[in-house]
GROMACS .gro file of C-alpha atoms in nm:
model
  432
    1MET     CA    1  -1.021  -1.123  -1.532
    2PHE     CA    2  -1.379  -1.082  -1.656
    3PRO     CA    3  -1.523  -1.070  -2.007
    4LEU     CA    4  -1.692  -0.743  -2.083
    5VAL     CA    5  -2.033  -0.856  -2.211
    6SER     CA    6  -2.277  -0.600  -2.343
    7GLN     CA    7  -2.464  -0.777  -2.624
    8THR     CA    8  -2.737  -1.040  -2.619
    9PRO     CA    9  -2.629  -1.389  -2.726
   10ALA     CA   10  -2.705  -1.527  -3.070
   11HIS     CA   11  -2.874  -1.861  -3.135
   12PHE     CA   12  -2.650  -2.162  -3.162
   13SER     CA   13  -2.884  -2.295  -3.428
   14ASN     CA   14  -3.244  -2.279  -3.540
   15SER     CA   15  -3.322  -2.603  -3.360
   16THR     CA   16  -3.568  -2.556  -3.076
   17ALA     CA   17  -3.409  -2.842  -2.880
   18GLU     CA   18  -3.064  -2.689  -2.906
   19ILE     CA   19  -3.199  -2.350  -2.803
   20CYS     CA   20  -3.357  -2.505  -2.494
   21THR     CA   21  -3.034  -2.690  -2.418
   22ALA     CA   22  -2.827  -2.376  -2.467
   23SER     CA   23  -3.058  -2.189  -2.233
   24HIS     CA   24  -2.886  -2.365  -1.947
   25GLY     CA   25  -2.606  -2.116  -2.008
   26ALA     CA   26  -2.819  -1.877  -1.806
   27GLN     CA   27  -2.730  -2.077  -1.497
   28THR     CA   28  -2.362  -2.014  -1.561
   29TYR     CA   29  -2.419  -1.643  -1.607
   30ILE     CA   30  -2.635  -1.627  -1.296
   31ALA     CA   31  -2.356  -1.794  -1.101
   32ALA     CA   32  -2.112  -1.537  -1.242
   33PHE     CA   33  -2.345  -1.244  -1.186
   34TRP     CA   34  -2.347  -1.248  -0.805
   35PRO     CA   35  -1.968  -1.267  -0.761
   36SER     CA   36  -1.936  -0.973  -0.999
   37VAL     CA   37  -2.183  -0.780  -0.782
   38ILE     CA   38  -1.976  -0.852  -0.471
   39LEU     CA   39  -1.658  -0.746  -0.649
   40LEU     CA   40  -1.825  -0.426  -0.764
   41VAL     CA   41  -1.936  -0.344  -0.409
   42LEU     CA   42  -1.586  -0.405  -0.268
   43SER     CA   43  -1.423  -0.201  -0.542
   44THR     CA   44  -1.674   0.082  -0.495
   45ALA     CA   45  -1.597   0.104  -0.122
   46LEU     CA   46  -1.221   0.117  -0.185
   47MET     CA   47  -1.263   0.365  -0.470
   48GLY     CA   48  -1.461   0.594  -0.241
   49LEU     CA   49  -1.173   0.597   0.008
   50TYR     CA   50  -0.921   0.636  -0.273
   51THR     CA   51  -1.114   0.929  -0.422
   52ALA     CA   52  -1.125   1.110  -0.088
   53LEU     CA   53  -0.751   1.057  -0.035
   54VAL     CA   54  -0.658   1.176  -0.385
   55SER     CA   55  -0.883   1.482  -0.350
   56PHE     CA   56  -0.720   1.568  -0.019
   57ALA     CA   57  -0.370   1.529  -0.165
   58LEU     CA   58  -0.460   1.742  -0.467
   59THR     CA   59  -0.601   2.014  -0.243
   60ILE     CA   60  -0.281   2.029  -0.039
   61LEU     CA   61  -0.049   2.032  -0.340
   62ILE     CA   62  -0.254   2.293  -0.528
   63ARG     CA   63  -0.283   2.525  -0.226
   64ARG     CA   64   0.094   2.524  -0.191
   65GLY     CA   65   0.114   2.653  -0.546
   66SER     CA   66   0.445   2.483  -0.608
   67VAL     CA   67   0.548   2.421  -0.969
   68HIS     CA   68   0.857   2.223  -0.875
   69VAL     CA   69   0.936   1.940  -1.113
   70GLN     CA   70   0.925   1.685  -0.832
   71VAL     CA   71   0.582   1.799  -0.717
   72MET     CA   72   0.444   1.794  -1.070
   73ALA     CA   73   0.584   1.445  -1.126
   74LEU     CA   74   0.419   1.317  -0.808
   75LEU     CA   75   0.094   1.480  -0.911
   76ALA     CA   76   0.106   1.316  -1.254
   77VAL     CA   77   0.185   0.971  -1.113
   78MET     CA   78  -0.093   0.999  -0.858
   79LEU     CA   79  -0.348   1.098  -1.123
   80VAL     CA   80  -0.241   0.818  -1.359
   81MET     CA   81  -0.279   0.558  -1.084
   82TYR     CA   82  -0.620   0.695  -0.988
   83ALA     CA   83  -0.738   0.703  -1.350
   84SER     CA   84  -0.632   0.341  -1.403
   85ALA     CA   85  -0.811   0.232  -1.083
   86ALA     CA   86  -1.123   0.419  -1.195
   87PHE     CA   87  -1.101   0.243  -1.532
   88HIS     CA   88  -1.087  -0.093  -1.354
   89TRP     CA   89  -1.396   0.004  -1.155
   90GLY     CA   90  -1.570   0.089  -1.481
   91ILE     CA   91  -1.481  -0.254  -1.620
   92LEU     CA   92  -1.638  -0.420  -1.316
   93LEU     CA   93  -1.950  -0.208  -1.358
   94LEU     CA   94  -1.986  -0.290  -1.728
   95SER     CA   95  -1.913  -0.655  -1.660
   96THR     CA   96  -2.185  -0.675  -1.396
   97THR     CA   97  -2.428  -0.496  -1.625
   98GLY     CA   98  -2.340  -0.729  -1.910
   99TYR     CA   99  -2.397  -1.041  -1.702
  100TYR     CA  100  -2.734  -0.909  -1.592
  101GLU     CA  101  -2.840  -0.837  -1.950
  102LEU     CA  102  -2.727  -1.180  -2.067
  103VAL     CA  103  -2.919  -1.356  -1.792
  104GLN     CA  104  -3.232  -1.168  -1.891
  105ALA     CA  105  -3.175  -1.246  -2.259
  106TYR     CA  106  -3.121  -1.616  -2.199
  107VAL     CA  107  -3.425  -1.653  -1.975
  108SER     CA  108  -3.653  -1.452  -2.205
  109GLU     CA  109  -3.544  -1.645  -2.513
  110ALA     CA  110  -3.577  -1.981  -2.339
  111LEU     CA  111  -3.924  -1.905  -2.207
  112SER     CA  112  -4.046  -1.784  -2.544
  113VAL     CA  113  -3.903  -2.079  -2.740
  114CYS     CA  114  -3.935  -2.366  -2.496
  115GLY     CA  115  -4.280  -2.264  -2.380
  116SER     CA  116  -4.248  -2.273  -2.003
  117ALA     CA  117  -4.002  -2.269  -1.719
  118SER     CA  118  -4.059  -2.643  -1.664
  119ALA     CA  119  -3.882  -2.717  -1.991
  120LEU     CA  120  -3.566  -2.566  -1.852
  121SER     CA  121  -3.557  -2.811  -1.563
  122THR     CA  122  -3.637  -3.120  -1.774
  123THR     CA  123  -3.389  -3.056  -2.054
  124PRO     CA  124  -3.055  -3.234  -1.989
  125MET     CA  125  -2.760  -3.013  -1.898
  126SER     CA  126  -2.510  -2.985  -2.181
  127TYR     CA  127  -2.288  -2.726  -2.343
  128PRO     CA  128  -2.188  -2.687  -2.707
  129SER     CA  129  -1.839  -2.802  -2.806
  130GLU     CA  130  -1.740  -2.443  -2.878
  131PRO     CA  131  -1.883  -2.248  -2.584
  132GLY     CA  132  -2.056  -1.931  -2.689
  133PHE     CA  133  -1.962  -1.751  -2.371
  134THR     CA  134  -1.755  -1.478  -2.537
  135TYR     CA  135  -2.039  -1.243  -2.624
  136GLY     CA  136  -1.953  -0.879  -2.586
  137LEU     CA  137  -1.711  -0.650  -2.761
  138PRO     CA  138  -1.579  -0.829  -3.071
  139GLY     CA  139  -1.227  -0.914  -3.177
  140VAL     CA  140  -0.920  -0.741  -3.039
  141VAL     CA  141  -1.121  -0.498  -2.826
  142HIS     CA  142  -1.287  -0.787  -2.645
  143GLY     CA  143  -0.950  -0.956  -2.589
  144LEU     CA  144  -0.797  -0.637  -2.448
  145THR     CA  145  -1.095  -0.595  -2.220
  146LEU     CA  146  -1.038  -0.943  -2.083
  147CYS     CA  147  -0.678  -0.871  -1.983
  148ALA     CA  148  -0.728  -0.504  -1.892
  149PRO     CA  149  -0.730  -0.569  -1.513
  150THR     CA  150  -0.390  -0.739  -1.535
  151GLY     CA  151  -0.253  -0.449  -1.739
  152ILE     CA  152  -0.395  -0.194  -1.495
  153LEU     CA  153  -0.248  -0.381  -1.199
  154THR     CA  154   0.089  -0.399  -1.374
  155LEU     CA  155   0.093  -0.023  -1.429
  156ASN     CA  156  -0.014   0.059  -1.074
  157VAL     CA  157   0.237  -0.175  -0.912
  158LEU     CA  158   0.526  -0.035  -1.116
  159LEU     CA  159   0.429   0.324  -1.034
  160GLY     CA  160   0.375   0.237  -0.668
  161ASP     CA  161   0.715   0.069  -0.643
  162ALA     CA  162   0.872   0.370  -0.814
  163ILE     CA  163   0.726   0.603  -0.549
  164VAL     CA  164   0.853   0.375  -0.273
  165TRP     CA  165   1.203   0.389  -0.416
  166TRP     CA  166   1.174   0.764  -0.472
  167ARG     CA  167   1.142   0.804  -0.096
  168ALA     CA  168   1.440   0.576  -0.039
  169TRP     CA  169   1.643   0.771  -0.295
  170ILE     CA  170   1.571   1.100  -0.117
  171ILE     CA  171   1.647   0.972   0.231
  172TRP     CA  172   1.968   0.799   0.114
  173PRO     CA  173   2.084   1.044  -0.156
  174ARG     CA  174   2.447   0.930  -0.165
  175SER     CA  175   2.402   0.556  -0.120
  176LEU     CA  176   2.520   0.358  -0.420
  177ILE     CA  177   2.370   0.043  -0.269
  178VAL     CA  178   2.023   0.199  -0.260
  179ARG     CA  179   2.055   0.327  -0.616
  180GLY     CA  180   2.182  -0.003  -0.750
  181THR     CA  181   1.915  -0.205  -0.570
  182CYS     CA  182   1.647   0.033  -0.693
  183VAL     CA  183   1.752   0.008  -1.058
  184VAL     CA  184   1.796  -0.371  -1.052
  185LEU     CA  185   1.467  -0.452  -0.878
  186LEU     CA  186   1.263  -0.211  -1.090
  187ALA     CA  187   1.418  -0.351  -1.409
  188VAL     CA  188   1.349  -0.713  -1.308
  189THR     CA  189   0.993  -0.626  -1.201
  190THR     CA  190   0.924  -0.447  -1.529
  191GLY     CA  191   1.053  -0.741  -1.731
  192ALA     CA  192   0.855  -0.996  -1.529
  193TYR     CA  193   0.533  -0.797  -1.556
  194THR     CA  194   0.585  -0.752  -1.930
  195ILE     CA  195   0.622  -1.127  -1.979
  196ASP     CA  196   0.320  -1.198  -1.761
  197LEU     CA  197   0.106  -0.939  -1.937
  198THR     CA  198   0.209  -1.066  -2.279
  199THR     CA  199   0.133  -1.423  -2.176
  200GLN     CA  200  -0.219  -1.335  -2.070
  201CYS     CA  201  -0.319  -1.080  -2.330
  202ILE     CA  202  -0.163  -1.233  -2.642
  203LEU     CA  203  -0.136  -1.605  -2.577
  204ARG     CA  204  -0.439  -1.591  -2.343
  205THR     CA  205  -0.329  -1.892  -2.146
  206HIS     CA  206  -0.492  -1.984  -1.823
  207ILE     CA  207  -0.353  -2.200  -1.544
  208GLY     CA  208  -0.567  -2.293  -1.250
  209GLU     CA  209  -0.932  -2.248  -1.179
  210SER     CA  210  -1.100  -1.954  -1.013
  211ARG     CA  211  -1.254  -2.017  -0.674
  212LEU     CA  212  -1.550  -1.790  -0.735
  213HIS     CA  213  -1.738  -2.052  -0.934
  214PRO     CA  214  -1.645  -2.395  -1.075
  215ASP     CA  215  -1.752  -2.293  -1.428
  216TRP     CA  216  -1.568  -1.961  -1.421
  217PHE     CA  217  -1.301  -2.098  -1.656
  218LEU     CA  218  -1.562  -2.076  -1.933
  219LEU     CA  219  -1.601  -1.706  -1.868
  220GLN     CA  220  -1.254  -1.568  -1.802
  221ALA     CA  221  -0.958  -1.578  -2.034
  222GLY     CA  222  -0.706  -1.412  -1.806
  223ARG     CA  223  -0.618  -1.367  -1.442
  224LEU     CA  224  -0.427  -1.112  -1.244
  225TRP     CA  225  -0.119  -1.333  -1.281
  226CYS     CA  226  -0.061  -1.653  -1.469
  227GLY     CA  227   0.108  -1.955  -1.314
  228CYS     CA  228   0.475  -1.956  -1.221
  229ILE     CA  229   0.545  -1.646  -1.429
  230GLY     CA  230   0.312  -1.448  -1.209
  231LEU     CA  231   0.514  -1.538  -0.900
  232ILE     CA  232   0.814  -1.342  -1.028
  233PRO     CA  233   0.659  -0.992  -1.021
  234ILE     CA  234   0.487  -1.072  -0.691
  235GLU     CA  235   0.815  -1.172  -0.531
  236GLN     CA  236   0.990  -0.869  -0.679
  237SER     CA  237   0.726  -0.633  -0.540
  238ARG     CA  238   0.760  -0.802  -0.202
  239CYS     CA  239   1.137  -0.744  -0.223
  240HIS     CA  240   1.073  -0.375  -0.296
  241GLY     CA  241   0.867  -0.345   0.022
  242HIS     CA  242   1.107  -0.554   0.229
  243ASP     CA  243   1.419  -0.358   0.128
  244TRP     CA  244   1.237  -0.028   0.178
  245MET     CA  245   1.115  -0.141   0.521
  246GLN     CA  246   1.466  -0.237   0.633
  247SER     CA  247   1.627   0.086   0.514
  248MET     CA  248   1.356   0.310   0.657
  249THR     CA  249   1.344   0.129   0.990
  250HIS     CA  250   1.722   0.158   1.026
  251ARG     CA  251   1.717   0.527   0.937
  252TYR     CA  252   1.425   0.594   1.168
  253TYR     CA  253   1.587   0.411   1.460
  254ARG     CA  254   1.917   0.588   1.413
  255GLU     CA  255   1.772   0.938   1.399
  256HIS     CA  256   1.480   0.919   1.639
  257ARG     CA  257   1.554   0.659   1.905
  258LYS     CA  258   1.693   0.916   2.148
  259MET     CA  259   1.397   1.144   2.092
  260PHE     CA  260   1.162   0.859   2.180
  261GLU     CA  261   1.364   0.772   2.490
  262ALA     CA  262   1.411   1.124   2.617
  263THR     CA  263   1.068   1.273   2.560
  264THR     CA  264   0.747   1.190   2.736
  265LEU     CA  265   0.481   1.142   2.471
  266GLU     CA  266   0.112   1.103   2.516
  267ARG     CA  267  -0.029   0.762   2.440
  268SER     CA  268  -0.215   0.894   2.135
  269SER     CA  269   0.107   1.050   2.002
  270ARG     CA  270   0.292   0.723   2.039
  271ILE     CA  271   0.016   0.534   1.858
  272GLU     CA  272   0.016   0.794   1.580
  273ARG     CA  273   0.392   0.768   1.541
  274LEU     CA  274   0.369   0.390   1.533
  275LEU     CA  275   0.097   0.389   1.266
  276VAL     CA  276   0.287   0.639   1.051
  277LEU     CA  277   0.603   0.432   1.091
  278LEU     CA  278   0.423   0.113   0.985
  279VAL     CA  279   0.297   0.284   0.670
  280GLU     CA  280   0.605   0.485   0.581
  281SER     CA  281   0.858   0.211   0.657
  282GLY     CA  282   0.686  -0.023   0.414
  283THR     CA  283   0.579  -0.278   0.675
  284VAL     CA  284   0.216  -0.273   0.560
  285TYR     CA  285   0.324  -0.286   0.195
  286CYS     CA  286   0.551  -0.584   0.261
  287LEU     CA  287   0.282  -0.772   0.455
  288LEU     CA  288   0.031  -0.714   0.175
  289TRP     CA  289   0.259  -0.868  -0.086
  290GLY     CA  290   0.345  -1.153   0.148
  291PHE     CA  291  -0.024  -1.246   0.168
  292ILE     CA  292  -0.057  -1.215  -0.210
  293LEU     CA  293   0.241  -1.445  -0.261
  294ALA     CA  294   0.091  -1.702  -0.024
  295TYR     CA  295  -0.241  -1.681  -0.208
  296GLN     CA  296  -0.079  -1.722  -0.547
  297THR     CA  297   0.114  -2.032  -0.441
  298SER     CA  298  -0.208  -2.187  -0.310
  299SER     CA  299  -0.330  -2.224  -0.669
  300PHE     CA  300  -0.075  -2.502  -0.717
  301THR     CA  301  -0.227  -2.716  -0.442
  302ASP     CA  302  -0.495  -2.976  -0.495
  303PRO     CA  303  -0.834  -2.832  -0.388
  304ALA     CA  304  -0.940  -3.180  -0.277
  305LEU     CA  305  -0.674  -3.171  -0.005
  306GLU     CA  306  -0.795  -2.840   0.137
  307SER     CA  307  -1.028  -2.821   0.433
  308ARG     CA  308  -1.355  -2.634   0.416
  309LEU     CA  309  -1.212  -2.349   0.624
  310GLU     CA  310  -0.912  -2.316   0.393
  311GLN     CA  311  -1.138  -2.302   0.091
  312GLN     CA  312  -1.352  -2.030   0.251
  313VAL     CA  313  -1.044  -1.825   0.341
  314LEU     CA  314  -0.898  -1.857  -0.008
  315THR     CA  315  -1.232  -1.772  -0.166
  316GLY     CA  316  -1.258  -1.460   0.047
  317PHE     CA  317  -0.904  -1.361  -0.048
  318ASP     CA  318  -0.996  -1.422  -0.412
  319TYR     CA  319  -1.267  -1.159  -0.379
  320PHE     CA  320  -1.017  -0.928  -0.211
  321MET     CA  321  -0.760  -0.976  -0.488
  322LYS     CA  322  -1.000  -0.907  -0.773
  323GLY     CA  323  -1.199  -0.629  -0.609
  324CYS     CA  324  -0.965  -0.444  -0.373
  325LEU     CA  325  -0.605  -0.495  -0.480
  326ILE     CA  326  -0.588  -0.237  -0.760
  327PRO     CA  327  -0.729   0.049  -0.546
  328LEU     CA  328  -0.507  -0.053  -0.252
  329ILE     CA  329  -0.193  -0.041  -0.467
  330GLY     CA  330  -0.281   0.322  -0.548
  331ILE     CA  331  -0.388   0.413  -0.194
  332TYR     CA  332  -0.053   0.320  -0.039
  333PRO     CA  333   0.178   0.562  -0.227
  334THR     CA  334  -0.090   0.831  -0.214
  335THR     CA  335  -0.086   0.801   0.166
  336ILE     CA  336   0.291   0.854   0.166
  337ILE     CA  337   0.248   1.164  -0.052
  338VAL     CA  338  -0.012   1.302   0.192
  339LEU     CA  339   0.217   1.238   0.491
  340VAL     CA  340   0.502   1.422   0.321
  341ALA     CA  341   0.274   1.710   0.217
  342LEU     CA  342   0.141   1.746   0.574
  343ASN     CA  343   0.493   1.733   0.720
  344ARG     CA  344   0.387   1.430   0.921
  345SER     CA  345   0.661   1.214   0.780
  346HIS     CA  346   0.915   1.098   1.037
  347PHE     CA  347   1.187   1.181   0.788
  348HIS     CA  348   1.063   1.528   0.699
  349GLY     CA  349   1.333   1.786   0.749
  350THR     CA  350   1.618   1.535   0.750
  351VAL     CA  351   1.630   1.457   0.381
  352SER     CA  352   1.817   1.770   0.279
  353THR     CA  353   2.101   1.740   0.527
  354ASP     CA  354   2.315   1.466   0.668
  355LYS     CA  355   2.313   1.617   1.016
  356LEU     CA  356   2.126   1.422   1.274
  357VAL     CA  357   1.870   1.556   1.512
  358SER     CA  358   2.021   1.703   1.828
  359ASP     CA  359   2.096   1.446   2.094
  360VAL     CA  360   2.039   1.684   2.383
  361VAL     CA  361   1.679   1.630   2.480
  362PHE     CA  362   1.551   1.671   2.831
  363ARG     CA  363   1.257   1.526   3.006
  364HIS     CA  364   0.983   1.739   3.148
  365GLN     CA  365   1.136   1.949   3.422
  366PRO     CA  366   1.002   1.838   3.762
  367ASP     CA  367   0.893   2.069   4.035
  368ILE     CA  368   1.181   2.210   4.240
  369THR     CA  369   1.159   2.158   4.612
  370ASN     CA  370   1.286   2.410   4.865
  371ASP     CA  371   1.564   2.172   4.975
  372GLU     CA  372   1.691   2.133   4.620
  373ALA     CA  373   1.685   2.510   4.564
  374ALA     CA  374   1.876   2.571   4.886
  375SER     CA  375   2.128   2.303   4.793
  376SER     CA  376   2.178   2.467   4.455
  377LEU     CA  377   2.245   2.808   4.610
  378HIS     CA  378   2.479   2.656   4.866
  379THR     CA  379   2.678   2.479   4.594
  380ALA     CA  380   2.709   2.799   4.392
  381ALA     CA  381   2.833   2.985   4.698
  382GLU     CA  382   3.100   2.721   4.762
  383VAL     CA  383   3.223   2.735   4.405
  384SER     CA  384   3.227   3.115   4.418
  385SER     CA  385   3.435   3.120   4.738
  386CYS     CA  386   3.709   2.919   4.568
  387GLY     CA  387   3.763   3.182   4.300
  388GLY     CA  388   4.001   3.476   4.305
  389ARG     CA  389   3.929   3.831   4.415
  390ASP     CA  390   3.649   3.724   4.647
  391GLY     CA  391   3.445   3.572   4.374
  392GLN     CA  392   3.410   3.897   4.179
  393LEU     CA  393   3.418   3.884   3.802
  394GLY     CA  394   3.616   4.161   3.638
  395ALA     CA  395   3.465   4.336   3.340
  396ASP     CA  396   3.780   4.279   3.133
  397GLU     CA  397   3.809   3.907   3.208
  398ASP     CA  398   3.775   3.642   2.939
  399PHE     CA  399   3.432   3.498   3.003
  400SER     CA  400   3.526   3.171   2.832
  401LYS     CA  401   3.740   3.088   3.136
  402GLY     CA  402   3.424   3.064   3.335
  403PHE     CA  403   3.306   2.742   3.165
  404ILE     CA  404   3.355   2.407   3.331
  405ILE     CA  405   3.202   2.075   3.236
  406ALA     CA  406   3.007   1.926   3.521
  407ASP     CA  407   2.954   1.555   3.537
  408LYS     CA  408   2.593   1.456   3.476
  409ASP     CA  409   2.596   1.235   3.785
  410SER     CA  410   2.774   1.489   4.002
  411ASP     CA  411   2.621   1.551   4.342
  412SER     CA  412   2.699   1.918   4.301
  413LEU     CA  413   2.405   1.954   4.064
  414PRO     CA  414   2.044   1.939   4.173
  415SER     CA  415   1.835   1.659   4.023
  416TYR     CA  416   1.646   1.887   3.788
  417LEU     CA  417   1.973   1.990   3.619
  418ARG     CA  418   2.126   1.646   3.587
  419GLY     CA  419   1.900   1.544   3.297
  420PRO     CA  420   1.847   1.192   3.174
  421ASP     CA  421   2.130   0.943   3.160
  422ARG     CA  422   2.123   0.957   2.781
  423ALA     CA  423   2.190   1.330   2.764
  424ARG     CA  424   2.530   1.478   2.705
  425PRO     CA  425   2.722   1.624   3.002
  426LEU     CA  426   2.569   1.955   3.098
  427THR     CA  427   2.756   2.283   3.063
  428THR     CA  428   2.727   2.523   3.357
  429TYR     CA  429   2.858   2.869   3.433
  430THR     CA  430   3.085   2.915   3.736
  431PHE     CA  431   3.295   3.196   3.869
  432PRO     CA  432   3.672   3.185   3.795
   0.00000   0.00000   0.00000
């Protein structure tokens, strides 16, 4: 994504004219410096939120004191994703620092050799045939630093998708379809990311031009994804979110639709349930990857055919991709872990049993009027008068004979006992 530059540039030659000409490289580094500052600010904001969320999740898991294998595995995955995101933030910081140092070095050298700032503006713009814009860590280390963001993103996406499918595996423990889909999609995603990472870090190919600056192709040797190969892992990750969203939405609707219909919830409670559902069902995750897929395909279009508004939108999304995507990929599964730890998951308590939540749910009982109470007593008296032995229950009688099933719409029941239309028929006690 960005070269990690930390050393001052060397002279291209001992010629004063060539040094003055090469000093125009400062303009390229200045143009690259400000985008790197913006990316660092965006990444810092997301990392602050990510740090708070991870700290909160760690506090909850540690206070529970559980040493279960599943809990320890979640803890390890969460820490690995956070460490990789922090490493990416460190790369952005060092990259910004390196650009700043190079700008200072170029300007200082040019002013000392060329004599004045006016020489910089009068010297024709030209670049050497072999651009010397790879200053920084030498050799293999420098190459790995260039493709480190892609490697970090690959790791985080694979771990995030694994957590998403872990939730699906728990909620559908006996579903062969879920297991098969999980294994196939994760295997295809891993293979696609491996090819993409190898293409960028070993072959160091580059397709397309960054929107941050026209000369950015001189500075970067790798991108988050490369060409058509990069579309494969993006589409696979979108499929992960889409399949998870469908399965979770179906499960949620099947188990909780009657609870929503039969209970009167406060507006804030409904909004909270909706937000949790959007996160836990994978809707937000799926939308995120849909936008990323649309952005990636836009690199195959001709920039000359794009309007000014489209270019501004794509440029803004370019900043988002390079500065915010890696922390966001870690924030999403961490949020799911926090919801499960706080028992705020809609599926908490239903994953260990196949029994559904009870269907018998009543609305808030209304106030009973005097007429309804009198009608209830009158109905009970009529039923009692139809029984044997003057409506008296013997001590040795089988009490089970006293159960009858009253129709929910029966006029013999007062309104406060009829319940909602969705409830099961009510069971009442009567005299034999």
